[in-house]
Short mmCIF file of C-alpha atoms in Angstrom, two decimals:
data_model
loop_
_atom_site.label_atom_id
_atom_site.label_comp_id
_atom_site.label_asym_id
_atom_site.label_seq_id
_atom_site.Cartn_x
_atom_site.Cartn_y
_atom_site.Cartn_z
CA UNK A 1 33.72 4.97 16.89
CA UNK A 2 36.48 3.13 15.05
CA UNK A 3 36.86 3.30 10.91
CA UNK A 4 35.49 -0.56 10.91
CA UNK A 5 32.81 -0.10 13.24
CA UNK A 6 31.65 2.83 11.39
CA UNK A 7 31.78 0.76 7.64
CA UNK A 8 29.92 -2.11 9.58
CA UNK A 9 26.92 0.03 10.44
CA UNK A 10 26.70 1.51 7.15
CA UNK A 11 26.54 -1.27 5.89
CA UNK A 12 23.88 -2.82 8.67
CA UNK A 13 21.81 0.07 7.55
CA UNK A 14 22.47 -0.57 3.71
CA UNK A 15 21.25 -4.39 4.67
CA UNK A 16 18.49 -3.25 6.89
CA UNK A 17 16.94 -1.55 4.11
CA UNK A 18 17.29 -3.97 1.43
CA UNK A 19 15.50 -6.01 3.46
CA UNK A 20 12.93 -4.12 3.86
CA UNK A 21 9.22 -4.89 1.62
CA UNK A 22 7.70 -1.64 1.03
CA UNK A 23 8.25 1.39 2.16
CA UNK A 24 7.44 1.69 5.84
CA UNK A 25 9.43 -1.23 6.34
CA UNK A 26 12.40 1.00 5.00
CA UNK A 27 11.67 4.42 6.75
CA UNK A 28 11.88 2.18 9.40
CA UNK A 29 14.92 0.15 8.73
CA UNK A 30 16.44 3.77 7.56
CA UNK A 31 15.56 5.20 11.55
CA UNK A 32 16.40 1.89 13.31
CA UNK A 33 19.85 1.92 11.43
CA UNK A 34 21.21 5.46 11.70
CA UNK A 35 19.95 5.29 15.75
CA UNK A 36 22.16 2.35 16.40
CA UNK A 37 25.21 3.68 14.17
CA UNK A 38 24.76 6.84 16.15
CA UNK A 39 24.71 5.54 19.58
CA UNK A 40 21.71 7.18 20.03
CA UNK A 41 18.45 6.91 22.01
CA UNK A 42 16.03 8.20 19.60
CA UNK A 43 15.28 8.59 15.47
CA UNK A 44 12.76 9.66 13.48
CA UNK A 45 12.96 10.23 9.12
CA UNK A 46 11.06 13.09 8.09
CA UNK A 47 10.07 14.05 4.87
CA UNK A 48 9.63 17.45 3.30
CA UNK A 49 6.53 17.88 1.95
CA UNK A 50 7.05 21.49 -0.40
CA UNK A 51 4.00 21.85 -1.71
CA UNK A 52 2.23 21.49 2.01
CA UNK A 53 4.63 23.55 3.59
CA UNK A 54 5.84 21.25 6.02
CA UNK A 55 7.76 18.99 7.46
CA UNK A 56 6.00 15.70 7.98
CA UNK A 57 7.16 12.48 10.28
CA UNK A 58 7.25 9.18 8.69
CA UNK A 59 8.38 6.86 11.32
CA UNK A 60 10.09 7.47 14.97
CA UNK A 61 12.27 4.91 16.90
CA UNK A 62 13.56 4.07 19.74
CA UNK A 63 12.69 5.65 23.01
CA UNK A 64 9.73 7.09 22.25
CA UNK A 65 8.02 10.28 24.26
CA UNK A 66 3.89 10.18 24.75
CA UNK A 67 3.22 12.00 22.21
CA UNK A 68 5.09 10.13 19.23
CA UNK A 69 3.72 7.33 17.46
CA UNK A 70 5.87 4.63 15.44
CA UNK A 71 3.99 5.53 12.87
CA UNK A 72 2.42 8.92 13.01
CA UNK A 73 -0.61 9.68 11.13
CA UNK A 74 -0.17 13.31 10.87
CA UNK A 75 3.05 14.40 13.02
CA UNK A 76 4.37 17.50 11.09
CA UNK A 77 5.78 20.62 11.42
CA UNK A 78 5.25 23.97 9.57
CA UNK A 79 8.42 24.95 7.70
CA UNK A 80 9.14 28.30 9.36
CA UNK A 81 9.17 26.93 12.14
CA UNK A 82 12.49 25.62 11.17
CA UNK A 83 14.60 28.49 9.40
CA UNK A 84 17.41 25.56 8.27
CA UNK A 85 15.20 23.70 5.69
CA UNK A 86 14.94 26.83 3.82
CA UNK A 87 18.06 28.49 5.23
CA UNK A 88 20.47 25.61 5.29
CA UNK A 89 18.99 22.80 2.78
CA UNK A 90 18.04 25.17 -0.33
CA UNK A 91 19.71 28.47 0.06
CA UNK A 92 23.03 27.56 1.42
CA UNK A 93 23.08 24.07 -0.77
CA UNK A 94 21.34 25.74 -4.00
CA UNK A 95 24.84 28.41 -3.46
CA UNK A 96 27.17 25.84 -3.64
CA UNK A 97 27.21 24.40 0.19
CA UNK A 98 27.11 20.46 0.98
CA UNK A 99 23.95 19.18 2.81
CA UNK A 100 25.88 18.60 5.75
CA UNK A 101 24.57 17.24 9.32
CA UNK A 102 24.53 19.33 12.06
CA UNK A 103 24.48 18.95 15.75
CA UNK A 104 21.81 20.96 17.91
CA UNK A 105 21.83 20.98 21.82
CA UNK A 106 19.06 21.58 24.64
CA UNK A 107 21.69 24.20 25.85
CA UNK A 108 21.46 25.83 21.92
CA UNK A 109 23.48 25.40 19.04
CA UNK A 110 26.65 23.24 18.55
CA UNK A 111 29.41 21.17 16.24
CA UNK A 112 28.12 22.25 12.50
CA UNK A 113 24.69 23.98 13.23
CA UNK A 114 23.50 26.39 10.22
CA UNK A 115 22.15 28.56 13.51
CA UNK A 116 19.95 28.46 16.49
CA UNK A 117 16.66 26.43 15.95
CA UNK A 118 14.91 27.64 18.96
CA UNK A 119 11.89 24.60 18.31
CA UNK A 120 14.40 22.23 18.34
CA UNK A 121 15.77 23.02 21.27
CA UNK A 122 12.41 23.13 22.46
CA UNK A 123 11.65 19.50 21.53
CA UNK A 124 14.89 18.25 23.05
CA UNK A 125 14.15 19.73 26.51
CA UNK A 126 10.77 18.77 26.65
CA UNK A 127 11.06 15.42 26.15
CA UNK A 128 14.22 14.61 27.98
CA UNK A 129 16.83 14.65 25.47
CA UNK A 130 20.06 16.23 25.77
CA UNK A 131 21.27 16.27 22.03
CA UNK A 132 20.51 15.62 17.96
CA UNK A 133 22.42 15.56 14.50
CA UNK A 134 20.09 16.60 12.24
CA UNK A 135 21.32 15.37 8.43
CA UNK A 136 19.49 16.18 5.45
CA UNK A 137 18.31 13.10 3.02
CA UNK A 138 18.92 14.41 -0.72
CA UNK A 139 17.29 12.23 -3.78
CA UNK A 140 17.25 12.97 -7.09
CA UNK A 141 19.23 15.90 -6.62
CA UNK A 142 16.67 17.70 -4.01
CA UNK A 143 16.57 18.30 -0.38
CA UNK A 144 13.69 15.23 0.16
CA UNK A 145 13.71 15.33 4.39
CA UNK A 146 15.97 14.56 7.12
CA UNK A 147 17.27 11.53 9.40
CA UNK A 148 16.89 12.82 13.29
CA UNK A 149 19.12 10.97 15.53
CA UNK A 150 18.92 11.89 19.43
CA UNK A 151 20.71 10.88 22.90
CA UNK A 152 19.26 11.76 26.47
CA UNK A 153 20.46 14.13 28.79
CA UNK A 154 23.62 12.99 30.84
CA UNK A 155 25.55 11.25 27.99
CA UNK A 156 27.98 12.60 25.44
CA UNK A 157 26.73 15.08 23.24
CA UNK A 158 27.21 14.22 19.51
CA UNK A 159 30.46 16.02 18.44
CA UNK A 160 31.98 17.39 14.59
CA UNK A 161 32.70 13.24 13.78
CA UNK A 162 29.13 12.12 14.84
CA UNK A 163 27.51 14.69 12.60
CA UNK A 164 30.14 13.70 9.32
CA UNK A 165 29.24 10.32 9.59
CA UNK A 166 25.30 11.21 9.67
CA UNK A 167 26.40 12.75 6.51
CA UNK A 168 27.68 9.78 5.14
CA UNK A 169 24.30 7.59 6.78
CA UNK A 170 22.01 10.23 4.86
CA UNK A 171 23.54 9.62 1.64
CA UNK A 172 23.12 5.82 2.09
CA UNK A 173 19.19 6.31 3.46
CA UNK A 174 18.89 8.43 0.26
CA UNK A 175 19.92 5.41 -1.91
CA UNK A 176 18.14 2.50 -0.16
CA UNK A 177 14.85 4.97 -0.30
CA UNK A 178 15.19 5.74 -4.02
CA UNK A 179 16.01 1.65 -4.19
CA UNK A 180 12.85 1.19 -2.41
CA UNK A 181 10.53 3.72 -4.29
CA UNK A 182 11.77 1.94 -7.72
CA UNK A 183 10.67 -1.42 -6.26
CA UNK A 184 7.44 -0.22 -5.06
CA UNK A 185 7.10 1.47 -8.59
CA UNK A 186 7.57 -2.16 -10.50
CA UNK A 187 4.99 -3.92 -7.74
CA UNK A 188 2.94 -0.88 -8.60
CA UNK A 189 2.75 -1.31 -12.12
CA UNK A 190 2.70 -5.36 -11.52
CA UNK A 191 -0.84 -5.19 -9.47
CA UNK A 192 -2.19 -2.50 -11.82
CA UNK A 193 -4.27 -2.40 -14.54
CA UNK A 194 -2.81 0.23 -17.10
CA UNK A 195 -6.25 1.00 -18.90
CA UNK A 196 -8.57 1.54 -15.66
CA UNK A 197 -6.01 2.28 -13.09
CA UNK A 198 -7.70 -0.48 -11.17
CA UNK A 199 -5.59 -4.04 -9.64
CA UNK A 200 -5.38 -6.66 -12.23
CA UNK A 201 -5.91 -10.22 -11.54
CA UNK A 202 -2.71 -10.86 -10.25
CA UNK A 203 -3.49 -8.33 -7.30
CA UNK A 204 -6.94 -9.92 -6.55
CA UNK A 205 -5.47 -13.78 -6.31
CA UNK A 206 -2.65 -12.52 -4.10
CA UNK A 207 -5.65 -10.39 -1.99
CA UNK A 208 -7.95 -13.29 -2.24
CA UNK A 209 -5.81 -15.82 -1.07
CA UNK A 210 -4.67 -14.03 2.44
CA UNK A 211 -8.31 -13.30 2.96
CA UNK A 212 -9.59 -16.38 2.73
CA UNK A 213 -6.83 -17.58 5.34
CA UNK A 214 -8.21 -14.78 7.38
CA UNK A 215 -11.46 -16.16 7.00
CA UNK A 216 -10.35 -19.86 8.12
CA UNK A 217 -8.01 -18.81 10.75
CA UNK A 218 -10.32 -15.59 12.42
CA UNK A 219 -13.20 -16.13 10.85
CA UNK A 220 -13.54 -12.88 9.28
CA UNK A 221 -16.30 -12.18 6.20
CA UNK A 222 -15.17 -12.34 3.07
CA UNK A 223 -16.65 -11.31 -0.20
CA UNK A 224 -16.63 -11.60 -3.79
CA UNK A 225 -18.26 -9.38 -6.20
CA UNK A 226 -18.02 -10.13 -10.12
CA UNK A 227 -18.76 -8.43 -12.74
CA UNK A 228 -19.55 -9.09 -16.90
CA UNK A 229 -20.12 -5.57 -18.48
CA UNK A 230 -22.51 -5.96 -20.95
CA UNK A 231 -22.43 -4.93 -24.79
CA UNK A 232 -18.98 -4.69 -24.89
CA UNK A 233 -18.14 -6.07 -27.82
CA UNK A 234 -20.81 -3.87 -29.96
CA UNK A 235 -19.70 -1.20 -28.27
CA UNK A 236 -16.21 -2.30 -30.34
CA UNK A 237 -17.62 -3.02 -33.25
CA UNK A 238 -19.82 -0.18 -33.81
CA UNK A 239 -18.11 2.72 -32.41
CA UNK A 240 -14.53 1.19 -32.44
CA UNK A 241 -11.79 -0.13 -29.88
CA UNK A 242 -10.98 3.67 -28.67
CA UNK A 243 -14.68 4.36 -27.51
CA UNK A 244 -14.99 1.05 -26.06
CA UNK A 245 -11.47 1.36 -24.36
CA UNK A 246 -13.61 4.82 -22.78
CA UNK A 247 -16.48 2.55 -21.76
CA UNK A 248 -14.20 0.16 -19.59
CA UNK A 249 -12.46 3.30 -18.21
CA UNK A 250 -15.72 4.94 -17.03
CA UNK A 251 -17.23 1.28 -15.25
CA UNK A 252 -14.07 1.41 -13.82
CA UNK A 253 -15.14 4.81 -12.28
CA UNK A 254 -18.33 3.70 -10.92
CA UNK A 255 -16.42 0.42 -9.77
CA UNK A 256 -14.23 1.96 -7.35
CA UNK A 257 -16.92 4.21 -6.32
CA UNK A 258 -19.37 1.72 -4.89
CA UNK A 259 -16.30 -0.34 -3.78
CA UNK A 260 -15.56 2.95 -1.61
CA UNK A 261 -18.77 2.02 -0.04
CA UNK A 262 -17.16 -0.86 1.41
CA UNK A 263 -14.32 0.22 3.75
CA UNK A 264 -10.65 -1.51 2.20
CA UNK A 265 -12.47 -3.05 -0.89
CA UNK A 266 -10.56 -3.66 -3.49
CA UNK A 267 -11.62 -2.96 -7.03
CA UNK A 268 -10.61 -4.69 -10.26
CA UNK A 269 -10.52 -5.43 -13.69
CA UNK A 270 -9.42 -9.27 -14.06
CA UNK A 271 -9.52 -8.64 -18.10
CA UNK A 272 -11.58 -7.95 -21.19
CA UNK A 273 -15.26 -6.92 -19.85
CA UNK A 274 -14.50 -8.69 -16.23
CA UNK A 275 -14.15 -6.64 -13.13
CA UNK A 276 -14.89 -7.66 -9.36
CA UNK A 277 -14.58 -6.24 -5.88
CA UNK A 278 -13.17 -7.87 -2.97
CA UNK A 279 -14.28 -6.92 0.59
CA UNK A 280 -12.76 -8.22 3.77
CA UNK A 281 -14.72 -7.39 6.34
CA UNK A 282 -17.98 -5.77 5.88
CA UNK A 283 -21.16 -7.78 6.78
CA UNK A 284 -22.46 -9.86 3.08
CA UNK A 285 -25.76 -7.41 2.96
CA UNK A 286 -23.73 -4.15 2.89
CA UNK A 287 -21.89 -6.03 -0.35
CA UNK A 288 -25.00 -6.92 -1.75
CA UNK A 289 -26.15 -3.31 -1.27
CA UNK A 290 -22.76 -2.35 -2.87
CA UNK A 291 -23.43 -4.16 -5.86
CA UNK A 292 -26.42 -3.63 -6.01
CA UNK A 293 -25.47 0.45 -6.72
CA UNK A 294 -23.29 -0.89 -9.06
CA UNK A 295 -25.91 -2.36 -11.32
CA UNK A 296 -27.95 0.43 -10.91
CA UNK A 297 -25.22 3.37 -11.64
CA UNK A 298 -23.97 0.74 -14.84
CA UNK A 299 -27.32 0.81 -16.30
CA UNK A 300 -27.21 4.22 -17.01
CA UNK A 301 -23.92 4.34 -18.32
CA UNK A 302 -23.34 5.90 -22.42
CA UNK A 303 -23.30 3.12 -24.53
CA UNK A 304 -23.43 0.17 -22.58
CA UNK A 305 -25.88 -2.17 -21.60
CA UNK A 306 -25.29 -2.79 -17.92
CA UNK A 307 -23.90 -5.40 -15.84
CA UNK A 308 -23.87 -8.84 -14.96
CA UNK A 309 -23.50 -9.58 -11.38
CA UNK A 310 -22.65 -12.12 -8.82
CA UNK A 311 -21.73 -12.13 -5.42
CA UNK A 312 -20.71 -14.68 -3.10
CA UNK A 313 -19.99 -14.51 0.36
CA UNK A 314 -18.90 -16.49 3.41
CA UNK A 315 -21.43 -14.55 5.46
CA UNK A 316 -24.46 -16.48 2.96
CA UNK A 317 -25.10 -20.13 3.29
CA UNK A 318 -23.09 -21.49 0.69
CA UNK A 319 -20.85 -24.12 2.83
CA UNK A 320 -17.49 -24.12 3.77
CA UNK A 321 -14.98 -21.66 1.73
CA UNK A 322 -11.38 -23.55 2.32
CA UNK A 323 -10.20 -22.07 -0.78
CA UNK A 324 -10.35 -18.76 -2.79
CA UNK A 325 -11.11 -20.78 -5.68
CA UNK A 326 -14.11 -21.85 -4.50
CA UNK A 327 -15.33 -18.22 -3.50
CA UNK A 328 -14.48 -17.10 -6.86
CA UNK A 329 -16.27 -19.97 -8.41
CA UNK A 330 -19.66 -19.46 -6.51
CA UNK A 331 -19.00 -15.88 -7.35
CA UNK A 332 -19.00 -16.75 -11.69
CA UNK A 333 -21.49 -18.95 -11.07
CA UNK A 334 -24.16 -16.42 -9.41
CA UNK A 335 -22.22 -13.95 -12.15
CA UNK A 336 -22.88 -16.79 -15.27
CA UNK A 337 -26.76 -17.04 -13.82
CA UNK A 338 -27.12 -12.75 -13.89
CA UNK A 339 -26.00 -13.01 -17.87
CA UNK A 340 -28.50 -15.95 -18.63
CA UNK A 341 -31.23 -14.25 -16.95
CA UNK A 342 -30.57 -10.73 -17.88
CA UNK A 343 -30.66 -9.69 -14.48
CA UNK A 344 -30.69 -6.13 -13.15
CA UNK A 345 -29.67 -6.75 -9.81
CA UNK A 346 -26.74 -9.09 -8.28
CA UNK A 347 -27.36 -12.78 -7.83
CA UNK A 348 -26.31 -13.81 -4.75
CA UNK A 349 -24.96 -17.24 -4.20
CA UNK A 350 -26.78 -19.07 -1.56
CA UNK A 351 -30.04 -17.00 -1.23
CA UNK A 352 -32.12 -19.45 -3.48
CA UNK A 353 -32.51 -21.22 -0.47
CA UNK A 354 -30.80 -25.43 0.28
CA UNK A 355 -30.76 -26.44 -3.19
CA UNK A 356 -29.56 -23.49 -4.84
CA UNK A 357 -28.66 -23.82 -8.25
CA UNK A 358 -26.02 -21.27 -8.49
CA UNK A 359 -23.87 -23.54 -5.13
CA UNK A 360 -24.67 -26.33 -7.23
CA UNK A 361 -23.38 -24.80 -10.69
CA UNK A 362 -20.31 -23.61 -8.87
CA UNK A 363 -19.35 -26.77 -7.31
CA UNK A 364 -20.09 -29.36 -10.01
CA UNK A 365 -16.73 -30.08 -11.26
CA UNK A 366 -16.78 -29.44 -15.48
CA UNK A 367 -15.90 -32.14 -18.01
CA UNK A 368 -12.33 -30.60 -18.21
CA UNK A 369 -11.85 -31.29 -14.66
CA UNK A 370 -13.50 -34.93 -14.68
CA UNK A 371 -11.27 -35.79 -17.04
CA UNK A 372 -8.51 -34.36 -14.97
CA UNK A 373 -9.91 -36.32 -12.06
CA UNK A 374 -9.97 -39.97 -14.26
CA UNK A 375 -6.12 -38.89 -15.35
CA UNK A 376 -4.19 -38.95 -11.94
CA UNK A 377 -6.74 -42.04 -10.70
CA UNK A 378 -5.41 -43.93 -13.74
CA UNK A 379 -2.13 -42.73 -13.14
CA UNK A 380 -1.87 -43.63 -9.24
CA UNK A 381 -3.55 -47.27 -10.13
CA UNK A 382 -1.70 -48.02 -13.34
CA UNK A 383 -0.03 -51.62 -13.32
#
């Protein structure tokens, strides 16, 4: 391959990964890339895990056998079983050596190998493949995995150039995945609520609005759950902000505990004393049981004086949900009618059978927005 070709698929690759939101989306960018700079048939970006051991698969492109999945839940190798990650990517490097690629054959060894990897070799003949240049990915100054790039049998093997310039590729995966882990990192910390560890209330509009297109589109159940812990504030003013702080941090607990009961809830804190769990999915009784643990477990918690809760789903009677706004409302309204009634279990929006007052609280619009409403008519009718 020529010197431009060469700089045009590192940068392709550079691009690819840029591109990429989140991290899959880059181990696979990362693969996709270094198999077409390669010419090969076959890549796969492996991570190794130290404190397992092992040598774990992230993603696998290209021409894939049976037995490998895009992306493998648990495809991973013990670490003896390949002498150069502790041979050739600490011992060799740690003495002074360059994490260079290497090429291995189904015949044995070739251009650059640290030795004969008799798995590898292994691999390569049982699933067709006549050749790989293995080339270690080091980030932050460690050995963090490996790019895998492979060719069938019958075409070139990869020679002394082909594993240089996987050198050069592993360097660039390095950067675009250390790019990528300080972007995930900042989304992290933007969705997150630093006191409970929870998501915030950015998270649960951005959740809340793709599941209530779900919802309109597939028709999938969605639910709301929200939450008003009680005594709060003399919890604050008695004991001070640092025990009340400890309060929110152990509802928080319980929170994401009976959200676990709900497969891919999501658990919050939207601010203050609010929290709320969002379930996509799961029939509106197994919420209601959900929450219903929740009041039970926060009733007993040090300090506090329970919960107010609300619940509102588009599995209950409570009209058509073309908004998240909506679902949210009906869930602060059945959440506003738990406070006023001092209510030990959820109120569920919808249940109180065709004129339910909580519907009717939630869709009522207030004063604020009925003078919103007489603005703009003014304003579209004005002379």
């Amino acid at each position: 391959m020529g010197e431009d070709r060469r700089l045009a698929a590192v940068v392709a690759l550079a691009q690819g990964m840029a591109a990429a939101h989140g991290l899959q989306e880059a181990w696979r960018a990362a693969a996709l890339g270094g198999c077409r700079a390669l010419g090969g048939s076959f890549a796969a970006l492996s991570v190794w895990e130290r404190e397992l051991g092992r040598l774990r698969v992230l993603v696998n492109v290209g021409e894939r056998a049976e037995d490998e999945e895009e992306f493998p839940e648990d495809e991973s190798y013990p670490v003896h079983q390949f002498a150069e990650i502790t041979e050739f990517l600490h011992e060799r490097w740690a003495g002074g050596g360059e994490p260079d690629a290497w090429v291995e054959t189904a015949e044995g060894p070739a251009a650059g190998s640290p030795g004969y990897v008799h798995q590898r070799v292994a691999a390569l003949r049982r699933r067709g493949r006549g050749c790989c240049v293995v080339a270690p990915i080091v980030l932050h100054g460690r050995a963090w995995g490996e790019l895998y790039v492979a060719r069938p049998v019958g075409v070139p093997v990869f020679e002394r150039a082909d594993a240089d310039f996987a050198t050069v590729l592993a360097s660039v995966v390095a950067a675009g995945i250390a790019q990528t882990e300080r972007l995930e990192e900042v989304r992290r910390l933007a969705y997150t609520d630093a006191l409970t560890g929870l998501a915030n209330r950015r998270a649960v509009d951005a959740h809340l609005d793709e599941a209530v297109e779900r919802h309109r589109r597939d028709g999938v159940t969605v639910s709301l759950v929200v939450c008003d812990l009680n005594g709060l504030k003399r919890v604050n003013d008695t004991h001070g902000h640092a025990t009340g702080d400890r309060l929110l941090e152990r509802f928080g607990s319980v929170l994401s505990l009976c959200g676990a009961m709900l497969p891919g809830a999501l658990a919050a804190r939207l601010g203050g004393d609010e929290f709320c769990l969002l379930a996509v999915g799961p029939p509106a009784d197994e919420v209601v049981a959900a929450a219903g643990e929740l009041c039970r477990r926060a009733a007993v918690l040090e300090l506090g004086d329970g919960v107010a809760c609300g619940v509102a789903s588009t599995g209950d009677p409570i009209g058509p949900v073309g908004s998240a706004r909506r679902l949210f409302r009906l869930a602060d309204a059945a959440q506003y009618r738990a406070k006023a009634e001092r209510s030990g279990r959820p109120v569920v929006a919808g249940r109180a059978g065709p004129d339910d007052p909580v519907v009717r609280l939630a869709d009522e619009p207030s004063r604020e927005e009925r003078d919103g409403e007489r603005r703009r008519f003014r304003g579209r009718h004005a002379p």
